Coordinates of C-alpha atoms and ligand atoms in Angstrom, one line a residue:
X1 CA 0.1 0.1 0.0
X2 CA 1.3 3.4 -0.8
X3 CA 1.8 5.9 1.9
X4 CA -0.8 8.8 1.5
X5 CA 1.7 11.7 1.4
X6 CA 0.8 14.1 -1.3
X7 CA 3.1 15.6 -3.3
X8 CA 4.5 18.4 -1.2
X9 CA 2.6 20.9 -3.2
X10 CA -0.2 21.7 -0.9
X11 CA 1.4 25.0 0.5
X12 CA 0.2 27.9 -1.5
X13 CA 2.4 30.7 -3.0
X14 CA 5.7 30.8 -5.4
X15 CA 7.9 29.2 -2.6
X16 CA 10.1 26.1 -2.8
X17 CA 9.7 23.5 -5.4
X18 CA 7.5 21.0 -6.5
X19 CA 8.3 17.6 -5.6
X20 CA 6.5 14.6 -7.5
X21 CA 5.9 11.0 -6.4
X22 CA 4.4 8.5 -8.3
X23 CA 0.7 7.6 -7.0
X24 CA 1.2 4.0 -7.8
X25 CA 4.5 3.0 -6.2
X26 CA 5.1 6.2 -4.0
X27 CA 8.4 6.6 -5.5
X28 CA 10.0 10.1 -6.1
X29 CA 9.7 10.8 -9.7
X30 CA 11.4 14.5 -9.8
X31 CA 11.3 18.1 -9.1
X32 CA 10.1 21.2 -10.7
X33 CA 10.9 24.9 -10.0
X34 CA 7.9 27.0 -8.8
X35 CA 8.0 30.1 -11.2
X36 CA 7.1 33.4 -10.0
X37 CA 5.4 36.2 -12.1
X38 CA 8.5 37.6 -13.5
X39 CA 9.6 34.3 -15.0
X40 CA 6.1 33.9 -16.4
X41 CA 6.6 37.4 -18.1
X42 CA 9.8 36.6 -19.5
X43 CA 8.4 33.0 -20.7
X44 CA 5.8 35.2 -22.5
X45 CA 8.2 37.6 -24.0
X46 CA 10.3 34.6 -25.2
X47 CA 7.1 32.9 -26.9
X48 CA 6.2 36.5 -28.4
X49 CA 9.6 36.9 -30.0
X50 CA 9.4 33.3 -31.6
X51 CA 5.7 33.8 -32.8
X52 CA 6.7 36.5 -35.1
X53 CA 8.5 34.2 -37.6
X54 CA 6.1 31.4 -37.0
X55 CA 2.9 33.2 -37.4
X56 CA 4.1 34.7 -40.8
X57 CA 4.5 31.2 -42.3
X58 CA 1.6 30.0 -44.4
X59 CA -0.7 27.6 -42.5
X60 CA 0.6 24.8 -44.7
X61 CA 4.1 25.4 -43.9
X62 CA 3.3 25.2 -40.2
X63 CA 1.5 22.0 -40.7
X64 CA 4.6 20.6 -42.7
X65 CA 6.9 21.6 -39.7
X66 CA 4.6 20.6 -36.9
X67 CA 4.3 17.0 -38.7
X68 CA 8.0 16.4 -37.4
X69 CA 6.8 17.0 -33.7
X70 CA 4.0 14.1 -34.3
X71 CA 6.5 11.9 -35.7
X72 CA 8.8 12.4 -32.7
X73 CA 5.8 12.0 -30.3
X74 CA 4.8 8.5 -32.0
X75 CA 8.8 7.3 -32.0
X76 CA 8.6 8.2 -28.0
X77 CA 5.0 6.9 -27.5
X78 CA 5.9 4.0 -25.2
X79 CA 8.3 6.4 -23.0
X80 CA 5.5 8.9 -22.9
X81 CA 2.8 6.6 -22.0
X82 CA 5.1 5.1 -19.1
X83 CA 5.9 8.5 -17.7
X84 CA 2.2 9.6 -17.7
X85 CA 1.2 6.2 -16.1
X86 CA 3.9 6.9 -13.5
X87 CA 3.1 10.3 -12.7
X88 CA -0.7 10.3 -13.0
X89 CA -1.5 6.7 -11.7
X90 CA -3.7 5.6 -14.7
X91 CA -3.3 2.1 -16.3
X92 CA -0.3 2.1 -18.9
X93 CA -2.9 1.2 -21.7
X94 CA -4.9 4.3 -20.8
X95 CA -1.9 6.3 -20.8
X96 CA -1.2 5.2 -24.5
X97 CA -4.8 5.3 -25.5
X98 CA -6.1 8.3 -23.7
X99 CA -3.2 10.4 -23.8
X100 CA -0.6 9.8 -26.2
X101 CA -2.7 8.4 -29.2
X102 CA -5.3 10.8 -29.1
X103 CA -2.7 13.8 -29.3
X104 CA -1.1 11.9 -32.4
X105 CA -4.5 11.5 -33.9
X106 CA -5.2 15.3 -33.3
X107 CA -2.1 16.4 -34.9
X108 CA -2.7 14.3 -38.1
X109 CA -6.2 15.5 -38.3
X110 CA -5.3 19.2 -38.3
X111 CA -2.3 18.7 -40.3
X112 CA -4.2 17.9 -43.1
X113 CA -7.1 20.3 -42.6
X114 CA -6.0 23.3 -40.7
X115 CA -5.0 25.0 -44.4
X116 CA -8.7 24.8 -45.4
X117 CA -10.0 25.5 -42.1
X118 CA -7.9 28.6 -41.5
X119 CA -8.4 30.0 -45.5
X120 CA -10.1 33.1 -46.0
X121 CA -13.6 32.7 -46.2
X122 CA -16.0 34.8 -48.7
X123 CA -19.3 36.4 -47.2
X124 CA -22.0 36.5 -49.5
X125 CA -23.5 40.0 -49.4
X126 CA -27.1 40.2 -50.3
X127 CA -27.4 43.9 -51.8
X128 CA -24.2 45.7 -51.9
X129 CA -23.1 43.4 -54.7
X130 CA -20.4 45.7 -56.0
X131 CA -18.6 45.0 -52.8
X132 CA -16.5 41.7 -51.7
X133 CA -16.4 40.7 -48.0
X134 CA -14.2 38.2 -46.5
X135 CA -12.9 36.8 -43.1
X136 CA -9.2 36.0 -42.8
X137 CA -7.8 34.3 -39.7
X138 CA -4.6 36.1 -37.7
X139 CA -3.0 34.3 -35.0
X140 CA -3.8 36.1 -31.8
X141 CA -0.2 35.9 -30.5
X142 CA 0.5 34.0 -27.3
X143 CA -1.9 31.7 -26.0
X144 CA -1.8 30.6 -22.3
X145 CA -2.5 27.1 -21.5
X146 CA -3.3 26.1 -18.0
X147 CA -3.7 22.2 -17.6
X148 CA -5.2 19.6 -15.1
X149 CA -3.8 16.9 -13.7
X150 CA -6.1 13.7 -15.0
X151 CA -4.9 14.0 -18.9
X152 CA -1.7 15.8 -18.2
X153 CA -0.2 15.1 -21.9
X154 CA -3.3 15.1 -24.2
X155 CA -5.0 17.9 -22.7
X156 CA -2.2 20.7 -22.3
X157 CA 0.0 19.6 -25.0
X158 CA -2.9 19.0 -27.3
X159 CA -4.4 22.7 -26.5
X160 CA -0.8 24.1 -27.3
X161 CA -0.5 22.3 -30.5
X162 CA -4.1 23.7 -31.6
X163 CA -2.7 27.2 -30.9
X164 CA 0.4 26.5 -32.8
X165 CA -1.5 25.3 -35.8
X166 CA -3.3 28.6 -35.6
X167 CA 0.0 30.3 -35.8
X168 CA 0.5 31.2 -32.0
X169 CA 3.2 30.5 -29.6
X170 CA 2.2 28.9 -26.3
X171 CA 3.0 29.3 -22.6
X172 CA 1.9 26.1 -20.8
X173 CA 1.3 26.0 -17.0
X174 CA 0.9 22.3 -16.3
X175 CA -0.9 21.0 -12.9
X176 CA 1.4 21.3 -9.9
X177 CA 0.4 17.6 -9.6
X178 CA 1.7 16.4 -12.9
X179 CA 4.4 18.9 -13.9
X180 CA 7.1 16.4 -15.3
X181 CA 5.3 14.8 -18.2
X182 CA 5.0 18.4 -19.8
X183 CA 8.6 18.9 -19.1
X184 CA 9.1 15.7 -21.0
X185 CA 7.1 17.0 -24.1
X186 CA 9.2 20.2 -23.9
X187 CA 12.2 18.2 -24.3
X188 CA 11.1 16.2 -27.3
X189 CA 9.8 19.7 -28.7
X190 CA 13.4 21.1 -28.4
X191 CA 14.6 17.9 -29.9
X192 CA 12.5 18.2 -32.9
X193 CA 13.2 21.9 -33.2
X194 CA 17.0 20.9 -34.1
X195 CA 16.0 18.9 -37.2
X196 CA 13.0 21.0 -38.4
X197 CA 14.5 24.7 -39.0
X198 CA 10.8 26.1 -39.1
X199 CA 10.1 25.2 -35.4
X200 CA 11.6 27.3 -32.7
X201 CA 12.1 26.0 -29.1
X202 CA 10.7 29.1 -27.7
X203 CA 7.2 28.5 -29.2
X204 CA 6.3 26.3 -26.5
X205 CA 7.3 27.6 -22.8
X206 CA 6.6 25.5 -19.7
X207 CA 5.9 27.6 -16.5
X208 CA 5.6 25.3 -13.4
X209 CA 4.2 26.1 -10.4
X210 CA 0.9 26.1 -8.5
X211 CA -2.1 28.5 -8.6
X212 CA -0.1 31.8 -8.3
X213 CA 1.9 30.7 -11.4
X214 CA -1.4 29.9 -13.1
X215 CA -3.0 33.3 -12.1
X216 CA 0.2 35.0 -13.3
X217 CA -0.2 33.5 -16.8
X218 CA -3.5 35.3 -16.9
X219 CA -2.0 38.6 -16.3
X220 CA 1.3 38.3 -18.2
X221 CA 0.2 39.8 -21.4
X222 CA -1.0 36.5 -23.1
X223 CA -3.6 36.9 -25.9
X224 CA -5.8 34.2 -25.1
X225 CA -6.0 31.5 -22.1
X226 CA -7.2 27.9 -22.7
X227 CA -8.0 26.7 -19.1
X228 CA -9.2 23.0 -17.7
X229 CA -9.9 22.5 -14.1
X230 CA -12.5 23.3 -11.5
X231 CA -15.2 25.6 -11.7
X232 CA -14.0 27.9 -8.9
X233 CA -10.5 28.2 -10.4
X234 CA -12.2 28.6 -14.1
X235 CA -14.4 31.5 -12.8
X236 CA -11.2 33.2 -11.3
X237 CA -9.3 32.9 -14.8
X238 CA -12.7 34.1 -16.6
X239 CA -12.4 37.2 -14.3
X240 CA -8.9 37.9 -14.9
X241 CA -9.4 37.5 -18.7
X242 CA -12.4 39.7 -18.7
X243 CA -10.3 42.5 -17.1
X244 CA -7.8 42.3 -19.8
X245 CA -10.6 41.9 -22.5
X246 CA -8.9 38.6 -23.7
X247 CA -10.8 35.5 -24.6
X248 CA -10.9 32.4 -22.6
X249 CA -11.7 28.9 -23.1
X250 CA -13.0 27.1 -20.1
X251 CA -13.4 23.3 -19.6
X252 CA -14.8 22.7 -16.1
X253 CA -15.9 19.1 -15.7
X254 CA -19.3 17.6 -15.3
X255 CA -21.6 15.3 -13.3
X256 CA -22.7 13.5 -16.5
X257 CA -25.9 11.5 -16.6
X258 CA -26.9 8.5 -18.5
X259 CA -30.4 7.5 -19.6
X260 CA -31.1 4.1 -20.5
X261 CA -34.5 3.1 -22.0
X262 CA -36.0 -0.4 -21.4
X263 CA -35.3 -1.7 -25.0
X264 CA -31.6 -0.8 -24.6
X265 CA -29.2 -3.7 -25.1
X266 CA -28.2 -4.7 -21.6
X267 CA -24.8 -6.4 -22.4
X268 CA -23.5 -3.4 -24.5
X269 CA -24.8 -0.7 -22.1
X270 CA -23.3 -2.6 -19.2
X271 CA -19.8 -2.5 -20.8
X272 CA -20.1 1.1 -22.1
X273 CA -21.3 2.4 -18.5
X274 CA -18.4 0.1 -16.8
X275 CA -15.6 1.7 -19.1
X276 CA -17.5 5.4 -19.0
X277 CA -17.5 5.5 -15.2
X278 CA -14.2 3.8 -14.4
X279 CA -11.5 4.7 -16.7
X280 CA -9.0 6.7 -15.1
X281 CA -10.5 5.9 -11.7
X282 CA -13.2 8.0 -12.6
X283 CA -11.1 11.0 -12.8
X284 CA -12.4 12.1 -16.2
X285 CA -14.6 15.2 -16.8
X286 CA -16.7 13.1 -19.1
X287 CA -17.3 10.2 -16.7
X288 CA -20.8 8.7 -16.2
X289 CA -21.6 9.3 -12.8
X290 CA -25.5 8.9 -12.5
X291 CA -27.6 6.4 -14.5
X292 CA -31.4 6.9 -14.8
X293 CA -32.5 3.4 -16.0
X294 CA -35.9 2.4 -16.9
X295 CA -37.3 0.2 -13.9
X296 CA -38.0 -2.9 -15.9
X297 CA -34.2 -3.5 -16.7
X298 CA -32.7 -1.8 -13.8
X299 CA -31.8 -4.8 -11.7
X300 CA -30.6 -6.7 -14.8
X301 CA -28.4 -4.0 -15.9
X302 CA -27.0 -2.9 -12.3
X303 CA -26.4 -6.7 -11.8
X304 CA -24.4 -7.1 -15.0
X305 CA -22.4 -3.8 -14.4
X306 CA -21.4 -5.3 -10.7
X307 CA -20.5 -8.6 -12.1
X308 CA -18.3 -6.8 -14.7
X309 CA -17.0 -4.5 -12.0
X310 CA -15.6 -7.6 -10.2
X311 CA -13.8 -8.8 -12.8
X312 CA -11.6 -5.5 -13.1
X313 CA -7.9 -5.7 -12.4
X314 CA -6.9 -2.8 -9.8
X315 CA -3.3 -2.5 -9.3
X316 CA 0.2 -1.5 -10.4
X317 CA -0.5 1.2 -13.1
X318 CA 2.7 0.3 -15.1
X319 CA 1.2 -3.5 -15.7
X320 CA -0.1 -3.6 -19.2
X321 CA -3.0 -5.7 -18.0
X322 CA -4.0 -3.4 -14.9
X323 CA -7.3 -1.7 -15.7
X324 CA -7.7 0.7 -12.8
X325 CA -4.7 2.4 -11.2
X326 CA -4.4 4.7 -8.4
X327 CA -6.1 8.0 -7.8
X328 CA -3.8 11.0 -8.8
X329 CA -4.8 13.8 -6.5
X330 CA -4.9 13.1 -2.7
X331 CA -7.8 15.5 -1.9
X332 CA -9.9 13.6 -4.5
X333 CA -10.0 10.3 -2.3
X334 CA -11.6 12.5 0.6
X335 CA -14.0 14.2 -1.7
X336 CA -15.3 10.6 -3.2
X337 CA -15.2 9.1 0.0
X338 CA -17.4 11.9 1.6
X339 CA -19.8 11.4 -1.3
X340 CA -19.9 7.9 -0.8
X341 CA -20.7 8.2 3.0
X342 CA -23.3 10.6 2.4
X343 CA -25.1 8.1 -0.3
X344 CA -24.7 5.3 2.2
X345 CA -26.2 7.5 5.0
X346 CA -29.3 8.6 3.0
X347 CA -30.2 4.9 2.2
X348 CA -27.9 3.9 -0.9
X349 CA -26.8 0.3 -1.3
X350 CA -23.2 -0.5 -2.1
X351 CA -23.3 -3.2 -4.8
X352 CA -19.5 -3.5 -4.9
X353 CA -16.4 -1.6 -3.9
X354 CA -16.3 0.8 -1.1
X355 CA -13.9 2.2 1.0
X356 CA -10.5 3.2 -0.5
X357 CA -7.1 1.3 0.1
X358 CA -4.4 4.0 0.4
X359 CA -4.3 5.7 -3.1
X360 CA -6.6 2.8 -4.5
X361 CA -10.3 3.6 -4.7
X362 CA -12.2 0.4 -5.6
X363 CA -14.6 0.8 -8.3
X364 CA -18.0 1.2 -6.6
X365 CA -21.4 0.6 -7.6
X366 CA -24.4 1.9 -5.7
X367 CA -28.1 1.6 -6.4
X368 CA -31.3 2.6 -4.4
X369 CA -30.3 6.0 -5.1
X370 CA -32.5 9.0 -5.4
X371 CA -32.1 11.9 -7.6
X372 CA -31.3 15.0 -5.5
X373 CA -28.9 13.4 -3.4
X374 CA -25.3 14.5 -3.3
X375 CA -24.1 11.7 -5.5
X376 CA -26.3 13.2 -8.4
X377 CA -25.2 16.8 -7.8
X378 CA -21.5 16.9 -6.8
X379 CA -18.7 16.1 -9.2
X380 CA -17.1 13.2 -7.3
X381 CA -14.2 12.7 -9.8
X382 CA -13.8 9.2 -8.3
X383 CA -15.0 5.8 -9.2
X384 CA -18.4 6.1 -7.7
X385 CA -21.4 4.8 -10.0
X386 CA -25.0 5.4 -8.7
X387 CA -27.9 3.6 -10.2
X388 CA -31.3 5.6 -10.1
X389 CA -34.5 3.8 -11.2
X390 CA -37.1 5.8 -13.1
X391 CA -40.5 5.1 -14.4
X392 CA -40.5 6.8 -17.7
X393 CA -37.9 8.7 -20.1
X394 CA -39.7 12.0 -19.3
X395 CA -38.5 11.7 -15.6
X396 CA -35.2 10.5 -16.7
X397 CA -34.8 13.7 -18.9
X398 CA -36.0 16.0 -16.3
X399 CA -33.5 14.6 -13.8
X400 CA -30.5 14.4 -16.2
X401 CA -31.1 18.2 -16.9
X402 CA -31.5 19.2 -13.3
X403 CA -27.8 20.0 -12.9
X404 CA -25.6 23.2 -12.7
X405 CA -23.4 21.3 -15.1
X406 CA -23.6 20.2 -18.6
X407 CA -20.6 18.8 -20.2
X408 CA -21.6 15.3 -21.4
X409 CA -24.7 13.2 -21.4
X410 CA -25.3 9.7 -22.6
X411 CA -28.4 7.8 -23.9
X412 CA -28.7 3.9 -24.3
X413 CA -31.5 2.9 -26.4
X414 CA -32.5 0.3 -28.6
X415 CA -33.6 2.7 -31.6
X416 CA -30.9 4.9 -32.7
X417 CA -33.2 7.5 -34.1
X418 CA -35.2 7.6 -30.8
X419 CA -31.9 7.6 -29.0
X420 CA -31.1 11.0 -31.0
X421 CA -34.4 12.5 -30.0
X422 CA -33.4 12.1 -26.5
X423 CA -30.0 13.3 -26.8
X424 CA -31.4 16.6 -28.5
X425 CA -33.2 17.6 -25.1
X426 CA -30.4 17.0 -23.1
X427 CA -28.5 20.0 -21.6
X428 CA -25.0 18.9 -22.5
X429 CA -22.4 20.2 -24.9
X430 CA -21.9 16.7 -26.2
X431 CA -24.6 13.7 -25.7
X432 CA -23.4 10.3 -27.1
X433 CA -26.0 7.5 -28.0
X434 CA -24.9 4.0 -27.0
X435 CA -21.4 5.1 -26.5
X436 CA -19.2 6.5 -23.7
X437 CA -16.7 9.2 -22.8
X438 CA -14.4 9.0 -26.1
X439 CA -15.7 11.9 -28.2
X440 CA -12.8 14.0 -27.1
X441 CA -10.7 11.7 -29.0
X442 CA -12.6 12.7 -32.2
X443 CA -10.6 15.9 -32.9
X444 CA -13.3 17.2 -35.7
X445 CA -15.9 17.5 -33.2
X446 CA -16.3 20.2 -30.6
X447 CA -15.6 19.7 -26.9
X448 CA -17.7 22.1 -25.0
X449 CA -19.6 22.6 -21.7
X450 CA -22.8 24.3 -21.0
X451 CA -23.8 26.0 -17.8
X452 CA -21.0 25.7 -15.1
X453 CA -19.0 23.2 -17.2
X454 CA -17.4 25.7 -19.3
X455 CA -17.2 28.4 -22.1
X456 CA -16.0 28.1 -25.8
X457 CA -14.7 24.9 -27.4
X458 CA -11.6 23.0 -28.2
X459 CA -11.3 20.9 -31.0
X460 CA -13.4 21.0 -34.3
X461 CA -12.7 23.7 -37.1
X462 CA -14.3 26.3 -35.0
X463 CA -12.3 25.4 -32.2
X464 CA -9.0 26.0 -34.3
X465 CA -10.6 29.2 -36.0
X466 CA -11.4 30.6 -32.2
X467 CA -7.5 30.5 -31.4
X468 CA -7.4 33.3 -34.2
X469 CA -8.8 36.7 -34.6
X470 CA -10.9 36.4 -37.4
X471 CA -10.8 39.8 -39.1
X472 CA -13.3 41.1 -41.9
X473 CA -12.0 42.8 -45.1
X474 CA -14.5 44.6 -47.3
X475 CA -13.3 46.0 -50.8
X476 CA -15.6 47.9 -53.2
X477 CA -15.1 47.7 -56.9
X478 CA -14.1 51.0 -58.7
X479 CA -16.8 52.5 -60.7
X480 CA -15.7 55.7 -62.1
X481 CA -18.9 57.4 -62.3
X482 CA -19.9 56.6 -58.8
X483 CA -18.2 59.1 -56.8
X484 CA -20.2 58.7 -53.5
X485 CA -22.6 56.4 -52.1
X486 CA -26.4 57.4 -51.7
X487 CA -26.3 57.8 -48.0
X488 CA -23.0 59.7 -47.6
X489 CA -23.3 63.8 -47.5
X490 CA -25.2 65.7 -48.5
X491 CA -28.5 65.0 -46.4
X492 CA -31.8 66.2 -47.8
X493 CA -35.4 65.7 -47.5
X494 CA -35.5 64.2 -51.1
X495 CA -33.0 61.6 -50.2
X496 CA -34.8 60.8 -46.8
X497 CA -38.1 60.5 -48.8
X498 CA -36.5 58.3 -51.1
X499 CA -35.1 56.0 -48.6
X500 CA -38.6 55.7 -47.0
X501 CA -40.0 54.8 -50.4
X502 CA -37.5 52.0 -50.9
X503 CA -38.1 50.6 -47.5
X504 CA -41.9 50.5 -48.0
X505 CA -41.4 48.8 -51.6
X506 CA -38.8 46.4 -50.3
X507 CA -39.7 45.3 -46.8
X508 CA -43.4 46.7 -46.4
X509 CA -45.1 43.4 -47.4
X510 CA -45.7 44.2 -51.2
X511 CA -45.0 42.1 -54.3
X512 CA -41.4 43.2 -54.5
X513 CA -40.9 42.0 -50.6
X514 CA -42.5 38.8 -51.5
X515 CA -40.4 38.1 -54.6
X516 CA -37.0 39.4 -52.9
X517 CA -37.9 36.8 -49.9
X518 CA -38.4 34.2 -52.4
X519 CA -35.1 34.6 -54.1
X520 CA -33.1 34.8 -50.8
X521 CA -32.4 38.7 -50.8
Ligands
TXE601 O1 -8.1 22.4 -9.8 P1 -7.7 23.7 -10.2 P2 -7.5 21.1 -9.0 C1 -11.9 19.0 -10.7 C2 -12.0 18.0 -9.7 C3 -10.9 18.2 -8.8 C4 -11.2 19.7 -8.6 C5 -9.9 20.4 -8.1 O2 -13.4 17.9 -9.2 O3 -11.2 17.8 -7.4 O4 -11.4 20.2 -10.0 O5 -8.7 20.0 -8.9 C6 -4.1 26.4 -11.8 N1 -5.4 31.2 -11.8 N2 -10.9 18.9 -12.0 O6 -7.2 21.6 -7.7 O7 -7.8 24.5 -8.9 C7 -3.6 24.8 -11.2 O8 -2.4 25.2 -10.7 C8 -5.0 30.4 -12.8 C9 -11.8 18.9 -13.1 O9 -6.3 20.6 -9.6 O10 -8.7 24.3 -11.1 C10 -3.9 23.8 -12.3 O11 -3.1 24.0 -13.2 N3 -4.6 29.0 -12.8 C11 -10.9 19.1 -14.5 C12 -5.2 24.2 -12.9 O12 -5.5 25.7 -12.6 C13 -4.8 28.5 -11.5 C14 -9.6 18.4 -14.1 C15 -6.3 23.3 -12.3 O13 -6.5 23.5 -11.0 C16 -5.3 29.4 -10.3 C17 -9.1 18.3 -13.1 C18 -5.6 30.7 -10.7 N4 -5.9 31.5 -9.6 C19 -9.7 18.7 -11.9 N5 -5.2 28.4 -9.3 C20 -11.5 18.7 -15.5 N6 -12.3 19.8 -16.2 O14 -11.7 17.7 -16.1 C21 -5.2 27.3 -9.8 N7 -4.7 27.2 -11.0

């Protein structure tokens, strides 16, 4: 059993260093400096200087250059997965398939598509047809990325490369709980830069530290912030960005519902819920935490999930057949335990799992739970799964939407089309039908939260464009005999009357109005 000594990171402030221990073995893995505001500002200045040449390259050239980094990551995939697993405590296979692999897919996806996504876009003007309007994407400059500990590679480094595709430089503040993997990524970046002259080491800066270092990123002159973490910290980041009128993208977690209808395929649903609830020991913002299941199949489904849970291998994260590793973040165990105790006190029944053993939190299934209890409201970010039986789909939808969060939702249903209709009524950034948690791995789709789950989006064409200033240019063809527009000076009663007449004819409900609406003018 691992000693419960958290990394010596709990003290606030810029003082001392981060000392990192493996959640799985307790072994000391390394140290990282705690950087102060001046060091963060110096990093931003270096990034800004490197961005000038980078932003001047065509998108195609940037994509060609970034390919070298993707190849470098693939060449080092095993070492990276081992580093993620050691530092974060997740099983080795998850470190590879949830962190390193999706990152490579994200890069390959945007290498191919970014030139088209960021190409100038014409805007069709409905009346001023002698004019030409178009949007063009200009890099913002330096993007600050503030990362979490649950996906310590794929989230901060993935956000950073999105910013690079858009022509920006980045300053990454990794979580104080898992800073070493970001430093390893930086080392691979620097090595890539030696062989690819278009890449500059300073385009990626890593600033390690705790909350104050993160706060310093927001006030350091960056042009945008991408933040993943808790709701209270996300709000602080939003305020800091608002004071500087810079955009921020916030990804703040969820308390994600699954609705299971009576005609759902119990076997697939059970497997999906099992993985959706317990991958990364439930420390996933998209984890399934509350299941609203139709009463006729509730016991069959719960029992099947319990059986499958019993077969999961929990242990040393670095073993390739381990399915649940250790909890990453010490305070998370107490949060999960508190929600578990609360549920039991209210009458919830533990069907399997229960009390944590050191850093290892057993996958825990509860039923007899009622909507409204804390387990259905507060993010446990631990392997707790609650089953709530419901009489009809309308009740399930109402309960699912009765939450201050809205990141992900799930529907398990025998009829895909019916599932999609239910999905459309759920208040979530993404709803998956007959599937679980992995839509973050589809880089073409938006990752976004509603309500307190966040602001803006990452991934997708729009997510990439949002990392640019989208500027509008309007030109007008030269017509020698037209020296001025009709609405320029001088003003007169005659011109005023003419405009009134034009308005009546065009928009007043007459025949020309009908014709123009028909032809889409
Ligand atoms: O988050 P914080 P923590 C949830 C999970 C967990 C809780 C707390 O429920 O229990 O958040 O985790 C930096 N200005 N999620 O403490 O504080 C900080 O250094 C700028 C959900 O890790 O939000 C770290 O790099 N930055 C989440 C990052 O913000 C600041 C994933 C996140 O820290 C800052 C992880 C400040 N004032 C935990 N203060 C998800 N969305 O999936 C701290 N930071």
